[in-house]
mmCIF file of C-alpha atoms and ligand atoms in Angstrom:
data_model
loop_
_atom_site.group_PDB
_atom_site.id
_atom_site.type_symbol
_atom_site.label_atom_id
_atom_site.label_comp_id
_atom_site.label_asym_id
_atom_site.label_seq_id
_atom_site.Cartn_x
_atom_site.Cartn_y
_atom_site.Cartn_z
ATOM 1 C CA MET A 6 82.170 41.678 124.845
ATOM 2 C CA GLN A 7 79.874 39.074 122.556
ATOM 3 C CA THR A 8 80.916 35.789 122.338
ATOM 4 C CA TYR A 9 80.084 32.986 119.777
ATOM 5 C CA ILE A 10 80.035 29.701 120.186
ATOM 6 C CA LYS A 11 80.338 26.710 117.347
ATOM 7 C CA THR A 12 80.361 23.526 118.205
ATOM 8 C CA TYR A 13 81.741 20.002 116.496
ATOM 9 C CA GLY A 14 81.609 16.368 117.093
ATOM 10 C CA CYS A 15 80.414 14.340 119.993
ATOM 11 C CA THR A 16 78.209 15.092 123.410
ATOM 12 C CA LEU A 17 81.361 15.110 125.432
ATOM 13 C CA ASN A 18 81.961 17.979 122.966
ATOM 14 C CA GLN A 19 79.077 19.263 123.278
ATOM 15 C CA ALA A 20 79.234 18.952 128.037
ATOM 16 C CA ASP A 21 82.899 20.466 127.179
ATOM 17 C CA SER A 22 80.551 23.409 124.939
ATOM 18 C CA ASP A 23 77.899 23.697 127.933
ATOM 19 C CA ILE A 24 81.177 24.584 130.583
ATOM 20 C CA ILE A 25 82.747 27.022 128.596
ATOM 21 C CA VAL A 26 79.104 29.011 128.772
ATOM 22 C CA GLY A 27 79.279 28.267 132.045
ATOM 23 C CA ILE A 28 82.722 30.144 132.696
ATOM 24 C CA LEU A 29 81.811 32.765 130.341
ATOM 25 C CA ASN A 30 78.332 33.048 132.070
ATOM 26 C CA ASP A 31 80.496 33.578 135.643
ATOM 27 C CA ALA A 32 83.310 36.119 134.142
ATOM 28 C CA GLY A 33 79.741 38.527 132.898
ATOM 29 C CA ILE A 34 80.448 37.251 129.043
ATOM 30 C CA LYS A 35 77.039 36.985 127.118
ATOM 31 C CA GLN A 36 77.105 34.622 124.241
ATOM 32 C CA SER A 37 75.247 36.022 120.921
ATOM 33 C CA HIS A 38 73.256 33.373 118.795
ATOM 34 C CA ASP A 39 74.512 35.417 115.751
ATOM 35 C CA GLU A 40 78.036 34.571 114.294
ATOM 36 C CA ASP A 41 78.572 37.751 112.436
ATOM 37 C CA ASN A 42 78.133 40.180 114.885
ATOM 38 C CA VAL A 43 79.751 39.075 117.644
ATOM 39 C CA ASP A 44 83.713 40.648 118.567
ATOM 40 C CA VAL A 45 85.610 36.434 119.586
ATOM 41 C CA ILE A 46 84.561 33.236 117.844
ATOM 42 C CA ILE A 47 84.919 30.070 119.629
ATOM 43 C CA MET A 48 85.386 27.186 117.980
ATOM 44 C CA ASN A 49 84.937 23.711 120.234
ATOM 45 C CA THR A 50 86.041 21.251 117.629
ATOM 46 C CA CYS A 51 86.074 17.085 116.596
ATOM 47 C CA THR A 52 89.048 15.333 114.745
ATOM 48 C CA VAL A 53 87.205 12.297 114.256
ATOM 49 C CA LYS A 54 86.082 12.001 110.678
ATOM 50 C CA GLY A 55 88.574 13.858 107.627
ATOM 51 C CA VAL A 56 85.328 15.133 106.041
ATOM 52 C CA THR A 57 84.209 16.825 109.059
ATOM 53 C CA GLU A 58 88.411 18.471 110.231
ATOM 54 C CA ARG A 59 87.944 19.774 106.019
ATOM 55 C CA LYS A 60 84.814 21.557 107.026
ATOM 56 C CA ILE A 61 86.228 23.090 109.935
ATOM 57 C CA LEU A 62 89.163 23.781 108.010
ATOM 58 C CA GLU A 63 87.201 25.896 105.362
ATOM 59 C CA LYS A 64 85.517 27.530 107.860
ATOM 60 C CA LEU A 65 88.873 28.781 109.728
ATOM 61 C CA SER A 66 90.125 29.849 106.256
ATOM 62 C CA ARG A 67 87.602 31.878 105.133
ATOM 63 C CA MET A 68 87.367 33.534 108.741
ATOM 64 C CA ASP A 69 90.800 34.233 109.450
ATOM 65 C CA GLY A 70 90.834 35.757 105.860
ATOM 66 C CA ASN A 71 88.296 37.722 106.913
ATOM 67 C CA GLY A 72 90.234 39.189 109.728
ATOM 68 C CA LYS A 73 87.358 37.017 112.374
ATOM 69 C CA LYS A 74 88.769 37.017 115.706
ATOM 70 C CA VAL A 75 89.124 33.303 116.398
ATOM 71 C CA ILE A 76 89.727 30.865 119.170
ATOM 72 C CA VAL A 77 89.926 27.276 118.311
ATOM 73 C CA THR A 78 89.390 23.959 121.591
ATOM 74 C CA GLY A 79 88.123 21.028 121.472
ATOM 75 C CA CYS A 80 89.990 18.251 119.679
ATOM 76 C CA MET A 81 91.662 19.514 116.679
ATOM 77 C CA ALA A 82 93.465 22.552 118.878
ATOM 78 C CA SER A 83 95.476 19.230 121.189
ATOM 79 C CA ALA A 84 95.699 16.847 118.158
ATOM 80 C CA ASN A 85 96.706 18.988 115.279
ATOM 81 C CA PRO A 86 97.368 22.589 116.014
ATOM 82 C CA ASP A 87 99.638 23.258 113.532
ATOM 83 C CA LEU A 88 96.942 22.296 110.598
ATOM 84 C CA ILE A 89 95.183 25.185 112.529
ATOM 85 C CA THR A 90 98.134 27.671 111.977
ATOM 86 C CA LYS A 91 98.562 26.156 108.533
ATOM 87 C CA TYR A 92 94.708 27.219 107.579
ATOM 88 C CA ALA A 93 94.200 30.094 109.962
ATOM 89 C CA PRO A 94 97.267 31.757 111.080
ATOM 90 C CA ASN A 95 95.952 34.703 113.020
ATOM 91 C CA ALA A 96 93.414 32.256 115.051
ATOM 92 C CA SER A 97 94.391 31.615 119.079
ATOM 93 C CA ILE A 98 94.444 28.211 120.250
ATOM 94 C CA VAL A 99 93.656 26.766 123.737
ATOM 95 C CA THR A 100 93.178 23.185 124.294
ATOM 96 C CA MET A 101 90.365 22.366 126.574
ATOM 97 C CA PRO A 102 91.618 21.533 130.058
ATOM 98 C CA ASN A 103 92.819 25.212 129.658
ATOM 99 C CA VAL A 104 89.455 26.841 128.916
ATOM 100 C CA ALA A 105 88.584 28.150 132.150
ATOM 101 C CA ARG A 106 91.719 30.911 131.076
ATOM 102 C CA ILE A 107 89.494 32.204 127.738
ATOM 103 C CA PRO A 108 87.464 35.231 129.687
ATOM 104 C CA SER A 109 90.896 36.300 130.947
ATOM 105 C CA ILE A 110 92.392 36.530 127.398
ATOM 106 C CA LEU A 111 88.776 37.495 125.545
ATOM 107 C CA ASP A 112 90.193 41.372 125.281
ATOM 108 C CA TYR A 113 94.019 40.484 123.921
ATOM 109 C CA ILE A 114 92.037 38.677 121.412
ATOM 110 C CA GLY A 115 89.740 40.382 120.679
ATOM 111 C CA SER A 116 92.276 43.691 119.876
ATOM 112 C CA GLY A 117 93.530 41.514 117.413
ATOM 113 C CA LYS A 118 96.100 39.469 118.974
ATOM 114 C CA ARG A 119 96.914 36.020 118.925
ATOM 115 C CA TYR A 120 97.098 33.479 121.809
ATOM 116 C CA VAL A 121 98.428 29.871 121.855
ATOM 117 C CA ILE A 122 97.872 26.924 124.672
ATOM 118 C CA ASP A 123 98.755 24.067 123.768
ATOM 119 C CA LYS A 124 99.736 21.905 126.957
ATOM 120 C CA TYR A 125 97.491 19.484 127.989
ATOM 121 C CA ASP A 126 97.054 19.207 131.249
ATOM 122 C CA ALA A 127 94.708 16.452 133.058
ATOM 123 C CA VAL A 128 92.015 18.339 135.088
ATOM 124 C CA ASP A 129 88.439 17.301 136.372
ATOM 125 C CA ARG A 130 87.313 19.509 134.119
ATOM 126 C CA VAL A 131 83.704 19.113 135.630
ATOM 127 C CA ALA A 132 84.780 21.608 138.699
ATOM 128 C CA GLY A 133 83.869 24.301 136.255
ATOM 129 C CA PHE A 134 80.713 23.045 135.478
ATOM 130 C CA ARG A 135 78.003 25.575 135.854
ATOM 131 C CA PRO A 136 74.258 24.455 135.725
ATOM 132 C CA THR A 137 72.578 25.540 131.683
ATOM 133 C CA GLY A 138 69.152 25.508 132.688
ATOM 134 C CA PHE A 139 69.181 23.314 129.416
ATOM 135 C CA THR A 140 66.506 20.659 129.664
ATOM 136 C CA ILE A 141 69.528 18.303 128.365
ATOM 137 C CA ALA A 142 72.322 18.822 130.800
ATOM 138 C CA LYS A 143 75.469 17.044 129.444
ATOM 139 C CA ILE A 144 78.108 16.427 132.243
ATOM 140 C CA PRO A 145 81.626 15.137 131.150
ATOM 141 C CA ILE A 146 83.019 12.480 133.594
ATOM 142 C CA SER A 147 86.032 11.893 132.157
ATOM 143 C CA ASP A 148 89.295 12.744 129.694
ATOM 144 C CA GLY A 149 90.759 10.062 127.324
ATOM 145 C CA CYS A 150 91.004 6.243 127.257
ATOM 146 C CA LEU A 151 92.406 3.100 127.943
ATOM 147 C CA SER A 152 92.209 2.296 125.053
ATOM 148 C CA SER A 153 94.394 3.055 121.447
ATOM 149 C CA CYS A 154 92.345 1.989 119.108
ATOM 150 C CA SER A 155 94.832 1.820 115.687
ATOM 151 C CA PHE A 156 91.824 3.987 113.642
ATOM 152 C CA CYS A 157 91.447 6.784 116.308
ATOM 153 C CA GLU A 158 92.337 10.123 115.871
ATOM 154 C CA THR A 159 90.360 11.218 119.692
ATOM 155 C CA LYS A 160 93.574 9.231 121.499
ATOM 156 C CA PHE A 161 95.732 11.758 120.342
ATOM 157 C CA ALA A 162 93.622 14.916 121.344
ATOM 158 C CA ARG A 163 92.742 13.855 124.388
ATOM 159 C CA GLY A 164 95.849 11.590 125.507
ATOM 160 C CA ARG A 165 95.407 8.875 128.776
ATOM 161 C CA LEU A 166 92.232 8.254 130.852
ATOM 162 C CA ASN A 167 91.481 11.395 134.146
ATOM 163 C CA SER A 168 88.677 10.291 135.199
ATOM 164 C CA PHE A 169 86.739 13.245 137.176
ATOM 165 C CA SER A 170 85.767 12.778 141.484
ATOM 166 C CA GLU A 171 82.494 10.966 141.455
ATOM 167 C CA GLU A 172 81.548 14.055 144.436
ATOM 168 C CA LEU A 173 82.189 16.450 141.277
ATOM 169 C CA ILE A 174 79.999 14.438 138.685
ATOM 170 C CA ILE A 175 77.452 14.147 141.300
ATOM 171 C CA ASN A 176 77.323 17.845 142.209
ATOM 172 C CA ALA A 177 77.278 18.356 138.238
ATOM 173 C CA ILE A 178 73.919 16.347 138.108
ATOM 174 C CA LYS A 179 71.848 18.197 141.759
ATOM 175 C CA TYR A 180 73.054 21.339 140.349
ATOM 176 C CA SER A 181 71.517 20.440 136.816
ATOM 177 C CA ILE A 182 68.664 18.614 138.239
ATOM 178 C CA LYS A 183 67.908 22.214 141.130
ATOM 179 C CA SER A 184 68.005 24.193 137.592
ATOM 180 C CA GLY A 185 64.991 21.974 136.044
ATOM 181 C CA SER A 186 67.275 19.115 133.710
ATOM 182 C CA LYS A 187 64.665 16.406 132.951
ATOM 183 C CA GLU A 188 67.625 14.397 131.122
ATOM 184 C CA ILE A 189 71.627 14.054 132.187
ATOM 185 C CA GLN A 190 73.546 12.620 129.862
ATOM 186 C CA ILE A 191 76.747 11.230 130.913
ATOM 187 C CA ALA A 192 79.548 11.827 128.436
ATOM 188 C CA SER A 193 82.786 10.538 127.528
ATOM 189 C CA GLN A 194 85.240 8.979 124.803
ATOM 190 C CA ASP A 195 84.969 5.880 126.852
ATOM 191 C CA THR A 196 82.206 6.171 129.776
ATOM 192 C CA GLY A 197 83.076 2.136 130.454
ATOM 193 C CA ALA A 198 86.939 3.310 131.417
ATOM 194 C CA TYR A 199 85.447 5.128 134.052
ATOM 195 C CA GLY A 200 86.989 5.685 137.415
ATOM 196 C CA LEU A 201 89.538 2.351 135.955
ATOM 197 C CA ASP A 202 92.319 4.612 137.562
ATOM 198 C CA LYS A 203 91.143 6.166 140.220
ATOM 199 C CA GLY A 204 89.648 2.737 141.778
ATOM 200 C CA THR A 205 85.952 3.184 141.366
ATOM 201 C CA ASN A 206 84.246 2.388 137.426
ATOM 202 C CA ILE A 207 80.928 3.578 135.929
ATOM 203 C CA ALA A 208 78.540 0.480 137.875
ATOM 204 C CA LYS A 209 79.620 2.814 141.202
ATOM 205 C CA LEU A 210 78.810 5.463 139.384
ATOM 206 C CA MET A 211 74.964 4.562 138.053
ATOM 207 C CA HIS A 212 74.124 3.616 141.882
ATOM 208 C CA LYS A 213 75.878 6.792 143.250
ATOM 209 C CA ILE A 214 73.514 8.486 140.647
ATOM 210 C CA SER A 215 70.504 6.036 142.112
ATOM 211 C CA ARG A 216 70.919 8.279 145.471
ATOM 212 C CA ILE A 217 69.635 10.963 143.993
ATOM 213 C CA ASN A 218 66.302 12.481 144.812
ATOM 214 C CA GLY A 219 64.642 13.985 141.931
ATOM 215 C CA ASP A 220 62.225 13.180 138.916
ATOM 216 C CA PHE A 221 65.157 12.842 135.876
ATOM 217 C CA MET A 222 66.029 10.860 133.101
ATOM 218 C CA VAL A 223 70.076 9.834 132.829
ATOM 219 C CA ARG A 224 71.364 8.337 129.670
ATOM 220 C CA VAL A 225 75.362 7.073 129.526
ATOM 221 C CA GLY A 226 77.624 7.471 126.920
ATOM 222 C CA MET A 227 79.490 5.603 124.182
ATOM 223 C CA LEU A 228 80.960 2.331 126.169
ATOM 224 C CA ASN A 229 84.054 0.222 124.655
ATOM 225 C CA PRO A 230 82.857 -3.528 125.786
ATOM 226 C CA GLU A 231 86.752 -3.654 126.458
ATOM 227 C CA HIS A 232 85.950 -3.480 130.142
ATOM 228 C CA LEU A 233 82.184 -4.168 130.805
ATOM 229 C CA ASP A 234 83.204 -8.060 131.913
ATOM 230 C CA LYS A 235 84.866 -5.993 135.383
ATOM 231 C CA TYR A 236 81.595 -4.576 136.150
ATOM 232 C CA ILE A 237 78.889 -5.945 134.330
ATOM 233 C CA THR A 238 76.639 -7.739 136.928
ATOM 234 C CA ASP A 239 76.726 -4.170 138.951
ATOM 235 C CA MET A 240 75.583 -2.573 136.031
ATOM 236 C CA ILE A 241 72.838 -4.497 134.678
ATOM 237 C CA ALA A 242 71.638 -3.812 138.805
ATOM 238 C CA ALA A 243 72.500 0.201 138.296
ATOM 239 C CA PHE A 244 69.495 -0.432 135.502
ATOM 240 C CA ASP A 245 66.588 -1.253 137.574
ATOM 241 C CA ASP A 246 66.636 1.957 138.579
ATOM 242 C CA ARG A 247 63.535 3.133 135.706
ATOM 243 C CA ARG A 248 65.299 6.603 135.786
ATOM 244 C CA PHE A 249 68.161 5.395 134.074
ATOM 245 C CA TYR A 250 66.870 5.066 129.982
ATOM 246 C CA ARG A 251 67.407 1.242 128.519
ATOM 247 C CA PHE A 252 70.275 1.999 126.638
ATOM 248 C CA VAL A 253 73.146 0.734 125.574
ATOM 249 C CA HIS A 254 75.814 2.090 123.389
ATOM 250 C CA LEU A 255 78.569 -0.363 122.725
ATOM 251 C CA PRO A 256 80.155 -0.089 119.273
ATOM 252 C CA VAL A 257 81.696 -3.148 118.165
ATOM 253 C CA GLN A 258 83.764 -2.060 114.556
ATOM 254 C CA SER A 259 84.228 -5.542 112.915
ATOM 255 C CA GLY A 260 82.743 -9.135 113.300
ATOM 256 C CA SER A 261 85.484 -10.271 112.780
ATOM 257 C CA ASN A 262 88.955 -11.707 115.315
ATOM 258 C CA ARG A 263 91.403 -10.779 112.454
ATOM 259 C CA ILE A 264 90.350 -7.105 111.970
ATOM 260 C CA LEU A 265 89.337 -6.668 115.481
ATOM 261 C CA LYS A 266 93.073 -7.454 116.717
ATOM 262 C CA SER A 267 94.088 -5.413 113.623
ATOM 263 C CA MET A 268 91.885 -2.251 115.058
ATOM 264 C CA ARG A 269 93.186 -3.432 118.314
ATOM 265 C CA ARG A 270 90.328 -3.647 120.010
ATOM 266 C CA ASN A 271 90.714 -5.341 122.919
ATOM 267 C CA TYR A 272 87.789 -8.328 122.782
ATOM 268 C CA THR A 273 86.580 -11.024 120.158
ATOM 269 C CA VAL A 274 82.722 -11.531 118.861
ATOM 270 C CA GLU A 275 82.131 -13.336 120.703
ATOM 271 C CA GLY A 276 82.956 -12.133 124.054
ATOM 272 C CA PHE A 277 80.886 -9.401 122.774
ATOM 273 C CA ALA A 278 78.425 -11.551 121.892
ATOM 274 C CA ASP A 279 78.201 -12.796 125.305
ATOM 275 C CA ILE A 280 78.079 -9.064 126.888
ATOM 276 C CA VAL A 281 74.464 -8.524 124.529
ATOM 277 C CA ARG A 282 73.120 -11.377 125.531
ATOM 278 C CA GLU A 283 73.831 -10.683 129.276
ATOM 279 C CA LEU A 284 73.024 -7.153 128.693
ATOM 280 C CA ARG A 285 69.315 -8.176 126.887
ATOM 281 C CA ALA A 286 68.860 -11.087 129.433
ATOM 282 C CA GLY A 287 69.349 -8.703 133.051
ATOM 283 C CA ILE A 288 67.851 -5.430 131.771
ATOM 284 C CA LYS A 289 64.339 -5.964 129.938
ATOM 285 C CA GLY A 290 63.827 -3.782 126.787
ATOM 286 C CA LEU A 291 67.141 -2.709 126.015
ATOM 287 C CA SER A 292 67.672 -0.101 123.258
ATOM 288 C CA LEU A 293 71.247 -1.693 122.045
ATOM 289 C CA GLU A 294 73.203 0.621 119.888
ATOM 290 C CA THR A 295 76.614 0.154 117.865
ATOM 291 C CA ASP A 296 79.223 1.449 115.089
ATOM 292 C CA ILE A 297 80.184 -0.243 112.327
ATOM 293 C CA ILE A 298 83.767 0.820 110.124
ATOM 294 C CA VAL A 299 83.826 -0.850 106.938
ATOM 295 C CA GLY A 300 86.608 -0.909 104.551
ATOM 296 C CA PHE A 301 89.260 -1.269 107.123
ATOM 297 C CA PRO A 302 92.502 -1.742 106.113
ATOM 298 C CA GLY A 303 92.824 -5.408 105.180
ATOM 299 C CA GLU A 304 89.415 -6.335 105.275
ATOM 300 C CA THR A 305 88.241 -9.205 103.087
ATOM 301 C CA GLU A 306 85.210 -10.261 101.671
ATOM 302 C CA THR A 307 85.378 -12.798 104.257
ATOM 303 C CA ASP A 308 85.960 -10.834 106.884
ATOM 304 C CA LEU A 309 82.953 -7.933 105.642
ATOM 305 C CA GLU A 310 80.679 -11.098 105.394
ATOM 306 C CA ALA A 311 81.773 -11.714 109.347
ATOM 307 C CA THR A 312 80.796 -8.690 110.020
ATOM 308 C CA ILE A 313 76.955 -8.652 108.446
ATOM 309 C CA ASN A 314 75.822 -12.314 110.514
ATOM 310 C CA LEU A 315 77.286 -10.947 113.671
ATOM 311 C CA MET A 316 74.798 -7.326 112.709
ATOM 312 C CA ASN A 317 72.442 -10.018 111.837
ATOM 313 C CA ASP A 318 72.613 -12.140 114.820
ATOM 314 C CA ILE A 319 72.962 -9.276 116.860
ATOM 315 C CA LYS A 320 69.868 -6.813 115.787
ATOM 316 C CA PRO A 321 70.630 -4.205 117.065
ATOM 317 C CA ASP A 322 68.066 -1.463 117.000
ATOM 318 C CA VAL A 323 70.436 1.208 115.984
ATOM 319 C CA THR A 324 74.288 0.436 114.261
ATOM 320 C CA ASN A 325 75.929 3.644 112.932
ATOM 321 C CA ILE A 326 78.620 2.738 109.991
ATOM 322 C CA SER A 327 80.770 4.193 108.665
ATOM 323 C CA ARG A 328 83.632 4.323 105.617
ATOM 324 C CA PHE A 329 86.957 3.679 107.131
ATOM 325 C CA ALA A 330 88.716 6.853 106.678
ATOM 326 C CA ALA A 331 92.913 7.296 107.790
ATOM 327 C CA ARG A 332 93.806 9.678 110.274
ATOM 328 C CA PRO A 333 96.699 11.515 110.579
ATOM 329 C CA HIS A 334 98.112 9.710 113.961
ATOM 330 C CA ALA A 335 96.442 6.824 113.618
ATOM 331 C CA SER A 336 98.588 4.073 113.244
ATOM 332 C CA ALA A 337 95.691 1.977 110.956
ATOM 333 C CA SER A 338 96.405 5.134 108.288
ATOM 334 C CA ARG A 339 100.424 3.296 107.658
ATOM 335 C CA LEU A 340 98.228 0.363 107.056
ATOM 336 C CA GLU A 341 98.293 -0.311 103.231
ATOM 337 C CA GLN A 342 93.944 1.212 102.523
ATOM 338 C CA ILE A 343 91.478 -0.157 100.574
HETATM 339 S S1 SF4 B 9 88.412 3.776 122.932
HETATM 340 FE FE1 SF4 B 9 89.510 3.568 121.761
HETATM 341 S S2 SF4 B 9 88.057 4.595 120.256
HETATM 342 FE FE2 SF4 B 9 87.371 5.313 121.551
HETATM 343 S S3 SF4 B 9 88.386 7.027 122.086
HETATM 344 FE FE3 SF4 B 9 89.852 5.293 122.937
HETATM 345 S S4 SF4 B 9 91.161 5.099 121.755
HETATM 346 FE FE4 SF4 B 9 90.131 6.037 120.384
#
């Protein structure tokens, strides 16, 4: 049995694909790089942006039309299974928490039958992590988040926060280093919420990672600024370990408190600016990345001006700017659009 994995989306999705690779390897199932000559194609999908979703659906419809055997997993499998069925009625659907079952259903799907597992149970998926031997190991540390940002579709795909156990994460990191990985990317939807459902937090996890011996670097994934005040001092202390890249990705999304409120982002512009000042004071040579959404419903010229002023004040090293796009389940799609 030969499979091909196509991955869309964020570092967490890429980490999940590495877990699928590990599960298939364990079952002796090979992966090919040749999409056209395999028995089953596994599509790890993303729903963050309409553009990506349309691209995925077009590809799915084409493959279905050509009689390809496809398993769809990732965020679209849990957020919009009906959409998948509409564009690819023969495609199988397996939500991320259930990917460990893929080896057992491959023959069934390979024989042309359809299989759907769309329930989404909270499982410590990192338990299935197998070192890939890749230079960069992407390690998922949690599923879901504690926020409910009004523009976000991912919330519907991944649900409520489920932080994976520190012990399993540390083991996965040790495996990876032993198998030759030189960089560890810890990934989740909101790394900043990590552990808040289990009596720990990202700073504590970083200190535990620091106790691992070895020559490797660590990149901490995206953090919603909402939770940093809970552990910022401890987190800054963790960056004393030079193996943590001096990099923080802190999406602010808007420079207007009125718009942040409408986005249901639970911090203020002033609070965000204070956090940035504190991080820069504590982490020498910090590289700051942020995200901005432009054209959010209700945004006025004054709001946009406030965002531009914030960018001029903060001067992030990297800014990802995206145009607001209404997402099917996100409440902002029901507001008057610009
Ligand atoms: S923190 Fe907000 S934007 Fe990020 S996944 Fe959660 S709801 Fe979506």
